[in-house]
PDB file of C-alpha atoms and ligand atoms in Angstrom:
ATOM      1  CA  MET A   1     -17.751 -30.513   4.911  1.00 53.00           C
ATOM      2  CA  LYS A   2     -17.129 -29.497   1.501  1.00 59.00           C
ATOM      3  CA  LYS A   3     -18.081 -25.672   2.513  1.00 63.00           C
ATOM      4  CA  LEU A   4     -15.936 -25.846   5.988  1.00 60.00           C
ATOM      5  CA  ILE A   5     -12.710 -26.608   4.066  1.00 61.00           C
ATOM      6  CA  PRO A   6     -12.171 -23.347   2.339  1.00 60.00           C
ATOM      7  CA  ALA A   7     -13.585 -21.356   5.192  1.00 59.00           C
ATOM      8  CA  LEU A   8     -10.963 -23.030   7.672  1.00 56.00           C
ATOM      9  CA  LEU A   9      -8.101 -22.463   5.067  1.00 56.00           C
ATOM     10  CA  LEU A  10      -8.987 -19.130   4.592  1.00 54.00           C
ATOM     11  CA  ALA A  11      -8.910 -18.511   8.605  1.00 53.00           C
ATOM     12  CA  ILE A  12      -5.575 -20.048   8.703  1.00 52.00           C
ATOM     13  CA  SER A  13      -3.785 -18.022   6.170  1.00 49.00           C
ATOM     14  CA  LEU A  14      -5.422 -14.954   7.526  1.00 52.00           C
ATOM     15  CA  PRO A  15      -2.612 -13.740   9.710  1.00 49.00           C
ATOM     16  CA  ALA A  16      -0.095 -14.341   6.864  1.00 48.00           C
ATOM     17  CA  LEU A  17      -2.155 -12.071   4.645  1.00 60.00           C
ATOM     18  CA  ALA A  18      -1.899  -8.949   6.439  1.00 74.00           C
ATOM     19  CA  ASP A  19       2.056  -8.764   6.083  1.00 89.00           C
ATOM     20  CA  ARG A  20       2.548 -10.473   2.754  1.00 94.00           C
ATOM     21  CA  LEU A  21       1.251  -8.151  -0.069  1.00 96.00           C
ATOM     22  CA  PRO A  22       3.280  -9.028  -3.321  1.00 96.00           C
ATOM     23  CA  LEU A  23       2.462  -7.353  -6.421  1.00 98.00           C
ATOM     24  CA  PRO A  24      -0.118  -9.685  -8.247  1.00 97.00           C
ATOM     25  CA  ALA A  25       1.030 -11.489 -11.372  1.00 97.00           C
ATOM     26  CA  ASP A  26      -0.620  -9.746 -13.804  1.00 98.00           C
ATOM     27  CA  THR A  27       1.036  -6.339 -12.730  1.00 98.00           C
ATOM     28  CA  PRO A  28       1.404  -4.141 -16.097  1.00 98.00           C
ATOM     29  CA  ALA A  29       5.342  -3.352 -16.371  1.00 98.00           C
ATOM     30  CA  SER A  30       4.302   0.329 -16.865  1.00 98.00           C
ATOM     31  CA  TYR A  31       2.752   0.203 -13.338  1.00 98.00           C
ATOM     32  CA  ARG A  32       6.289  -0.977 -11.941  1.00 98.00           C
ATOM     33  CA  ALA A  33       7.899   1.404 -13.980  1.00 98.00           C
ATOM     34  CA  GLU A  34       5.675   4.514 -13.883  1.00 98.00           C
ATOM     35  CA  CYS A  35       4.196   4.317 -10.375  1.00 98.00           C
ATOM     36  CA  GLY A  36       7.321   2.925  -8.939  1.00 98.00           C
ATOM     37  CA  SER A  37       9.742   5.780  -9.962  1.00 97.00           C
ATOM     38  CA  CYS A  38       9.016   8.082  -7.437  1.00 97.00           C
ATOM     39  CA  HIS A  39       7.676   5.826  -4.839  1.00 98.00           C
ATOM     40  CA  LEU A  40       6.885   2.065  -3.762  1.00 98.00           C
ATOM     41  CA  PRO A  41       4.626   0.532  -6.794  1.00 98.00           C
ATOM     42  CA  TYR A  42       1.973   0.591  -3.957  1.00 98.00           C
ATOM     43  CA  PRO A  43      -0.061  -3.038  -3.205  1.00 98.00           C
ATOM     44  CA  PRO A  44      -3.252  -2.436  -5.249  1.00 98.00           C
ATOM     45  CA  SER A  45      -5.260  -3.891  -2.322  1.00 98.00           C
ATOM     46  CA  LEU A  46      -4.649  -0.890  -0.068  1.00 98.00           C
ATOM     47  CA  LEU A  47      -6.725   1.410  -1.712  1.00 98.00           C
ATOM     48  CA  ALA A  48     -10.879   0.906  -2.962  1.00 98.00           C
ATOM     49  CA  SER A  49     -11.523   1.215  -6.681  1.00 98.00           C
ATOM     50  CA  GLY A  50     -13.359   4.395  -6.433  1.00 98.00           C
ATOM     51  CA  ASP A  51     -10.164   6.233  -4.741  1.00 98.00           C
ATOM     52  CA  TRP A  52      -7.748   4.637  -7.392  1.00 98.00           C
ATOM     53  CA  ARG A  53      -9.980   5.920 -10.200  1.00 98.00           C
ATOM     54  CA  ARG A  54      -9.822   9.423  -8.184  1.00 98.00           C
ATOM     55  CA  LEU A  55      -6.169   9.191  -7.864  1.00 98.00           C
ATOM     56  CA  LEU A  56      -5.666   8.235 -11.639  1.00 98.00           C
ATOM     57  CA  SER A  57      -8.357  11.418 -12.839  1.00 97.00           C
ATOM     58  CA  GLY A  58      -5.677  13.643 -11.351  1.00 97.00           C
ATOM     59  CA  LEU A  59      -2.015  12.678 -12.277  1.00 98.00           C
ATOM     60  CA  ASP A  60      -1.093  15.527 -14.054  1.00 97.00           C
ATOM     61  CA  THR A  61      -1.455  17.118 -10.475  1.00 97.00           C
ATOM     62  CA  HIS A  62      -0.351  14.357  -8.519  1.00 98.00           C
ATOM     63  CA  PHE A  63       0.630  15.501  -4.922  1.00 98.00           C
ATOM     64  CA  GLY A  64       2.525  18.437  -6.319  1.00 97.00           C
ATOM     65  CA  SER A  65       3.874  16.199  -8.887  1.00 97.00           C
ATOM     66  CA  ASP A  66       3.435  15.435 -12.585  1.00 98.00           C
ATOM     67  CA  ALA A  67       2.832  11.929 -13.036  1.00 98.00           C
ATOM     68  CA  SER A  68       0.998  11.746 -16.140  1.00 98.00           C
ATOM     69  CA  LEU A  69       0.644   8.786 -18.232  1.00 97.00           C
ATOM     70  CA  ASN A  70      -0.048   7.987 -22.207  1.00 97.00           C
ATOM     71  CA  ALA A  71      -3.704   6.712 -22.614  1.00 96.00           C
ATOM     72  CA  GLU A  72      -2.427   3.119 -23.212  1.00 97.00           C
ATOM     73  CA  GLU A  73      -0.544   2.877 -19.946  1.00 97.00           C
ATOM     74  CA  ARG A  74      -3.502   4.660 -18.068  1.00 98.00           C
ATOM     75  CA  GLN A  75      -5.582   2.328 -19.337  1.00 98.00           C
ATOM     76  CA  ALA A  76      -3.995  -0.859 -18.411  1.00 98.00           C
ATOM     77  CA  ILE A  77      -2.984   0.406 -14.929  1.00 98.00           C
ATOM     78  CA  ALA A  78      -6.443   1.413 -14.203  1.00 98.00           C
ATOM     79  CA  ALA A  79      -8.014  -1.971 -15.281  1.00 98.00           C
ATOM     80  CA  PHE A  80      -5.007  -3.784 -13.021  1.00 98.00           C
ATOM     81  CA  LEU A  81      -5.920  -1.344 -10.124  1.00 98.00           C
ATOM     82  CA  ALA A  82      -9.494  -2.085 -10.358  1.00 98.00           C
ATOM     83  CA  ARG A  83      -8.993  -5.887 -10.813  1.00 98.00           C
ATOM     84  CA  HIS A  84      -7.101  -6.176  -7.539  1.00 98.00           C
ATOM     85  CA  ALA A  85      -8.523  -3.035  -5.537  1.00 98.00           C
ATOM     86  CA  GLY A  86      -9.537  -3.518  -1.793  1.00 98.00           C
ATOM     87  CA  SER A  87     -12.836  -3.182  -0.423  1.00 97.00           C
ATOM     88  CA  LEU A  88     -14.035   0.006   0.758  1.00 98.00           C
ATOM     89  CA  SER A  89     -15.812  -1.101   4.007  1.00 97.00           C
ATOM     90  CA  ARG A  90     -12.286  -3.027   5.259  1.00 97.00           C
ATOM     91  CA  LEU A  91      -9.995  -0.233   4.158  1.00 97.00           C
ATOM     92  CA  GLY A  92     -12.164   2.753   5.400  1.00 97.00           C
ATOM     93  CA  ASP A  93     -12.131   6.350   3.538  1.00 97.00           C
ATOM     94  CA  ALA A  94      -9.038   7.376   2.153  1.00 98.00           C
ATOM     95  CA  GLY A  95      -9.247  11.217   1.739  1.00 97.00           C
ATOM     96  CA  ASN A  96      -9.121  13.384  -1.310  1.00 95.00           C
ATOM     97  CA  PRO A  97      -6.802  13.079  -2.752  1.00 96.00           C
ATOM     98  CA  PRO A  98      -6.853   9.372  -1.657  1.00 98.00           C
ATOM     99  CA  ARG A  99      -3.873   8.166   0.455  1.00 98.00           C
ATOM    100  CA  ILE A 100      -3.218   4.545   1.439  1.00 98.00           C
ATOM    101  CA  SER A 101      -1.883   6.263   4.698  1.00 98.00           C
ATOM    102  CA  GLN A 102      -5.029   7.839   5.748  1.00 98.00           C
ATOM    103  CA  THR A 103      -6.957   4.706   5.307  1.00 98.00           C
ATOM    104  CA  ALA A 104      -8.752   3.150   8.760  1.00 98.00           C
ATOM    105  CA  ARG A 105      -7.078   0.045   8.052  1.00 97.00           C
ATOM    106  CA  PHE A 106      -3.280   1.648   7.670  1.00 98.00           C
ATOM    107  CA  VAL A 107      -4.240   3.820  11.137  1.00 97.00           C
ATOM    108  CA  ARG A 108      -5.022   0.481  12.617  1.00 97.00           C
ATOM    109  CA  HIS A 109      -2.142  -1.103  11.549  1.00 96.00           C
ATOM    110  CA  HIS A 110       0.220   1.502  12.834  1.00 97.00           C
ATOM    111  CA  ARG A 111      -1.303   2.570  15.976  1.00 96.00           C
ATOM    112  CA  GLU A 112       1.674   1.343  17.958  1.00 94.00           C
ATOM    113  CA  VAL A 113       4.201   3.810  15.776  1.00 96.00           C
ATOM    114  CA  PRO A 114       4.851   6.900  17.602  1.00 96.00           C
ATOM    115  CA  ALA A 115       3.997  10.136  15.933  1.00 94.00           C
ATOM    116  CA  ARG A 116       7.344  11.557  15.793  1.00 95.00           C
ATOM    117  CA  PHE A 117       8.656   8.704  13.345  1.00 96.00           C
ATOM    118  CA  TRP A 118       6.478   9.836  10.758  1.00 95.00           C
ATOM    119  CA  ARG A 119       8.315  12.958  10.370  1.00 92.00           C
ATOM    120  CA  ASP A 120      11.962  11.180  11.585  1.00 96.00           C
ATOM    121  CA  PRO A 121      14.593  12.142   9.029  1.00 96.00           C
ATOM    122  CA  ARG A 122      14.816   8.710   8.250  1.00 96.00           C
ATOM    123  CA  VAL A 123      11.404   8.282   7.280  1.00 97.00           C
ATOM    124  CA  LYS A 124      10.137  11.776   5.924  1.00 96.00           C
ATOM    125  CA  SER A 125       6.431  10.926   5.136  1.00 96.00           C
ATOM    126  CA  ALA A 126       4.017   7.888   5.861  1.00 97.00           C
ATOM    127  CA  ALA A 127       3.866   7.609   1.932  1.00 97.00           C
ATOM    128  CA  ASN A 128       7.769   6.409   2.286  1.00 97.00           C
ATOM    129  CA  CYS A 129       6.792   2.605   3.219  1.00 98.00           C
ATOM    130  CA  GLU A 130      10.503   1.489   2.378  1.00 97.00           C
ATOM    131  CA  ALA A 131      11.959   3.699   5.057  1.00 97.00           C
ATOM    132  CA  CYS A 132      10.644   1.400   7.418  1.00 97.00           C
ATOM    133  CA  HIS A 133       9.499  -1.653   5.701  1.00 97.00           C
ATOM    134  CA  ARG A 134      12.919  -2.973   4.188  1.00 96.00           C
ATOM    135  CA  GLY A 135      11.056  -5.706   2.443  1.00 96.00           C
ATOM    136  CA  ALA A 136       8.186  -3.524   0.971  1.00 97.00           C
ATOM    137  CA  ALA A 137       9.575  -4.127  -2.645  1.00 96.00           C
ATOM    138  CA  ASN A 138       9.007  -7.736  -2.324  1.00 96.00           C
ATOM    139  CA  GLY A 139       5.404  -7.404  -0.515  1.00 96.00           C
ATOM    140  CA  HIS A 140       6.842  -7.970   2.843  1.00 96.00           C
ATOM    141  CA  PHE A 141       5.304  -5.646   5.788  1.00 96.00           C
ATOM    142  CA  GLY A 142       5.892  -8.086   8.692  1.00 93.00           C
ATOM    143  CA  GLU A 143       7.180  -6.993  11.754  1.00 91.00           C
ATOM    144  CA  HIS A 144      11.037  -8.860  11.265  1.00 90.00           C
ATOM    145  CA  ASP A 145      11.643  -6.631   8.199  1.00 92.00           C
ATOM    146  CA  ILE A 146      11.265  -3.324   9.917  1.00 95.00           C
ATOM    147  CA  ALA A 147      14.159  -1.021   9.355  1.00 95.00           C
ATOM    148  CA  ILE A 148      13.822   1.386  12.273  1.00 94.00           C
ATOM    149  CA  PRO A 149      15.735  -0.266  15.287  1.00 93.00           C
ATOM    150  CA  GLU A 150      13.347   1.425  17.691  1.00 93.00           C
ATOM    151  CA  LEU A 151      10.514   0.297  15.949  1.00 93.00           C
ATOM    152  CA  ARG A 152      11.319  -3.365  16.227  1.00 87.00           C
ATOM    153  CA  GLU A 153       9.810  -5.213  18.864  1.00 72.00           C
TER     154      GLU A 153
HETATM  155  C1  HEC B 201       6.639  12.184 -10.414  1.00 71.91           C
HETATM  156  C2  HEC B 201       6.822  11.242  -9.282  1.00 71.91           C
HETATM  157  C3  HEC B 201       5.489  10.498  -9.223  1.00 71.91           C
HETATM  158  C4  HEC B 201       5.409   9.632  -9.909  1.00 71.91           C
HETATM  159  C5  HEC B 201       5.409   8.912 -11.305  1.00 71.91           C
HETATM  160  C6  HEC B 201       3.835   8.966  -8.955  1.00 71.91           C
HETATM  161  N1  HEC B 201       3.768   9.250  -7.976  1.00 71.91           N
HETATM  162 FE1  HEC B 201       2.388   8.959  -6.496  1.00 71.91          FE
HETATM  163  N2  HEC B 201       3.370  10.122  -5.247  1.00 71.91           N
HETATM  164  C7  HEC B 201       4.298  11.115  -5.444  1.00 71.91           C
HETATM  165  C8  HEC B 201       4.492  11.963  -4.432  1.00 71.91           C
HETATM  166  C9  HEC B 201       5.573  13.100  -4.142  1.00 71.91           C
HETATM  167  C10 HEC B 201       3.602  11.556  -3.450  1.00 71.91           C
HETATM  168  C11 HEC B 201       3.330  11.978  -1.895  1.00 71.91           C
HETATM  169  C12 HEC B 201       4.708  11.649  -1.110  1.00 71.91           C
HETATM  170  C13 HEC B 201       4.446  12.118   0.420  1.00 71.91           C
HETATM  171  O1  HEC B 201       3.335  12.464   0.582  1.00 71.91           O
HETATM  172  O2  HEC B 201       5.339  11.917   0.811  1.00 71.91           O
HETATM  173  C14 HEC B 201       2.724  10.619  -4.021  1.00 71.91           C
HETATM  174  C15 HEC B 201       1.714   9.585  -3.227  1.00 71.91           C
HETATM  175  C16 HEC B 201       0.822   8.524  -3.806  1.00 71.91           C
HETATM  176  C17 HEC B 201      -0.097   8.107  -3.053  1.00 71.91           C
HETATM  177  C18 HEC B 201      -0.491   8.340  -1.694  1.00 71.91           C
HETATM  178  C19 HEC B 201       0.659   7.666  -0.732  1.00 71.91           C
HETATM  179  C20 HEC B 201       0.018   7.859   0.750  1.00 71.91           C
HETATM  180  O3  HEC B 201       0.390   8.864   1.352  1.00 71.91           O
HETATM  181  O4  HEC B 201      -0.808   6.686   1.102  1.00 71.91           O
HETATM  182  C21 HEC B 201      -0.613   7.091  -3.928  1.00 71.91           C
HETATM  183  C22 HEC B 201      -1.547   5.850  -3.593  1.00 71.91           C
HETATM  184  C23 HEC B 201       0.290   7.123  -5.315  1.00 71.91           C
HETATM  185  N3  HEC B 201       1.056   8.155  -5.136  1.00 71.91           N
HETATM  186  C24 HEC B 201      -0.122   6.139  -6.168  1.00 71.91           C
HETATM  187  C25 HEC B 201       0.629   6.595  -7.631  1.00 71.91           C
HETATM  188  C26 HEC B 201       0.229   5.905  -8.738  1.00 71.91           C
HETATM  189  C27 HEC B 201      -0.674   4.786  -8.892  1.00 71.91           C
HETATM  190  C28 HEC B 201       0.963   6.150  -9.604  1.00 71.91           C
HETATM  191  C29 HEC B 201       1.432   5.738 -11.066  1.00 71.91           C
HETATM  192  C30 HEC B 201      -0.002   6.172 -11.953  1.00 71.91           C
HETATM  193  C31 HEC B 201       2.086   7.275  -9.126  1.00 71.91           C
HETATM  194  N4  HEC B 201       1.840   7.339  -8.266  1.00 71.91           N
HETATM  195  C32 HEC B 201       3.024   7.973  -9.929  1.00 71.91           C
HETATM  196  C33 HEC B 201       5.213  10.843  -6.802  1.00 71.91           C
HETATM  197  C34 HEC B 201       4.637  10.245  -7.607  1.00 71.91           C
HETATM  198  C1  HEC B 202       7.298   4.788  10.630  1.00 71.91           C
HETATM  199  C2  HEC B 202       7.595   3.519   9.846  1.00 71.91           C
HETATM  200  C3  HEC B 202       6.606   2.761   8.897  1.00 71.91           C
HETATM  201  C4  HEC B 202       5.870   3.618   7.680  1.00 71.91           C
HETATM  202  C5  HEC B 202       6.692   4.662   6.965  1.00 71.91           C
HETATM  203  C6  HEC B 202       5.208   2.811   7.458  1.00 71.91           C
HETATM  204  N1  HEC B 202       4.951   1.487   7.985  1.00 71.91           N
HETATM  205 FE1  HEC B 202       3.879   0.261   7.900  1.00 71.91          FE
HETATM  206  N2  HEC B 202       4.206  -0.924   9.949  1.00 71.91           N
HETATM  207  C7  HEC B 202       5.095   0.017  10.721  1.00 71.91           C
HETATM  208  C8  HEC B 202       5.316  -0.769  11.625  1.00 71.91           C
HETATM  209  C9  HEC B 202       6.194  -0.597  12.864  1.00 71.91           C
HETATM  210  C10 HEC B 202       4.316  -1.775  11.668  1.00 71.91           C
HETATM  211  C11 HEC B 202       3.805  -2.900  12.547  1.00 71.91           C
HETATM  212  C12 HEC B 202       4.620  -4.239  12.642  1.00 71.91           C
HETATM  213  C13 HEC B 202       4.102  -5.475  13.410  1.00 71.91           C
HETATM  214  O1  HEC B 202       4.540  -5.165  14.558  1.00 71.91           O
HETATM  215  O2  HEC B 202       3.319  -5.950  12.904  1.00 71.91           O
HETATM  216  C14 HEC B 202       3.740  -1.577  10.414  1.00 71.91           C
HETATM  217  C15 HEC B 202       2.371  -2.390   9.895  1.00 71.91           C
HETATM  218  C16 HEC B 202       2.069  -2.648   8.718  1.00 71.91           C
HETATM  219  C17 HEC B 202       1.313  -3.520   7.894  1.00 71.91           C
HETATM  220  C18 HEC B 202       0.672  -4.771   8.620  1.00 71.91           C
HETATM  221  C19 HEC B 202       1.553  -5.706   8.954  1.00 71.91           C
HETATM  222  C20 HEC B 202       1.255  -7.294   9.600  1.00 71.91           C
HETATM  223  O3  HEC B 202       1.635  -7.599  10.219  1.00 71.91           O
HETATM  224  O4  HEC B 202      -0.171  -7.161   9.888  1.00 71.91           O
HETATM  225  C21 HEC B 202       1.083  -3.309   6.670  1.00 71.91           C
HETATM  226  C22 HEC B 202       0.184  -3.880   5.560  1.00 71.91           C
HETATM  227  C23 HEC B 202       2.040  -2.236   6.234  1.00 71.91           C
HETATM  228  N3  HEC B 202       2.721  -1.516   7.618  1.00 71.91           N
HETATM  229  C24 HEC B 202       2.070  -1.381   5.253  1.00 71.91           C
HETATM  230  C25 HEC B 202       2.412  -0.055   5.040  1.00 71.91           C
HETATM  231  C26 HEC B 202       2.731   0.561   4.002  1.00 71.91           C
HETATM  232  C27 HEC B 202       2.036  -0.008   2.646  1.00 71.91           C
HETATM  233  C28 HEC B 202       3.214   1.687   4.103  1.00 71.91           C
HETATM  234  C29 HEC B 202       3.282   3.045   3.085  1.00 71.91           C
HETATM  235  C30 HEC B 202       2.270   3.390   2.581  1.00 71.91           C
HETATM  236  C31 HEC B 202       3.484   1.523   5.480  1.00 71.91           C
HETATM  237  N4  HEC B 202       3.315   0.741   6.192  1.00 71.91           N
HETATM  238  C32 HEC B 202       4.563   2.697   6.076  1.00 71.91           C
HETATM  239  C33 HEC B 202       6.093   1.127  10.235  1.00 71.91           C
HETATM  240  C34 HEC B 202       5.798   1.728   9.270  1.00 71.91           C
END
């Protein structure tokens, strides 16, 4: 019985887990300030630790931008991302350079988004989470928080 209770709680909370991805309480201020200056400071659980490591090793040529950090910030952010990374087997391959939007998990969750919306002028790129998820900055990715009316069910 003692063992059953945590399993049961997990099962009950699973549906909520998928659409609530708030930044963890120990998120370094530099993660929001630096990694959130050009796009959403992405939820760390959406890439595996190896992919975060690969991404951080090429910040000077980061998708055509220079996103370099000083050594201290880089170390704090690397440790934070490693602590909260997702599991590769659940996320799937992220490509190279790694993209959240290329993982099988992302593709599965967005199966119902017609292809034309990824290039819609309101969206521009799959990396632009907030264009559709208006509560993304607060970790809300549920179906009730979709900004594009045609994508709301
Ligand atoms: C100077 C601007 C800038 C900074 C700073 C920056 N990025 Fe990016 N990032 C970009 C651009 C541009 C892209 C590509 C966006 C696109 O494809 O539309 C990107 C893409 C990404 C992606 C892939 C998104 C996808 O498609 O799934 C990840 C992950 C990412 N950045 C993480 C980070 C992290 C972690 C940091 C902090 C260490 C960071 N970024 C800092 C500009 C920046
Ligand atoms: C073109 C619009 C669009 C963009 C851009 C977009 N999404 Fe989504 N996303 C959706 C829609 C629509 C759903 C399905 C909502 C539903 O029915 O649950 C969804 C679902 C999700 C879910 C699952 C929510 C659940 O209920 O289980 C997550 C997590 C998610 N998106 C994260 C992201 C992240 C992170 C990004 C950026 C890297 C992103 N999305 C970019 C439209 C978008």
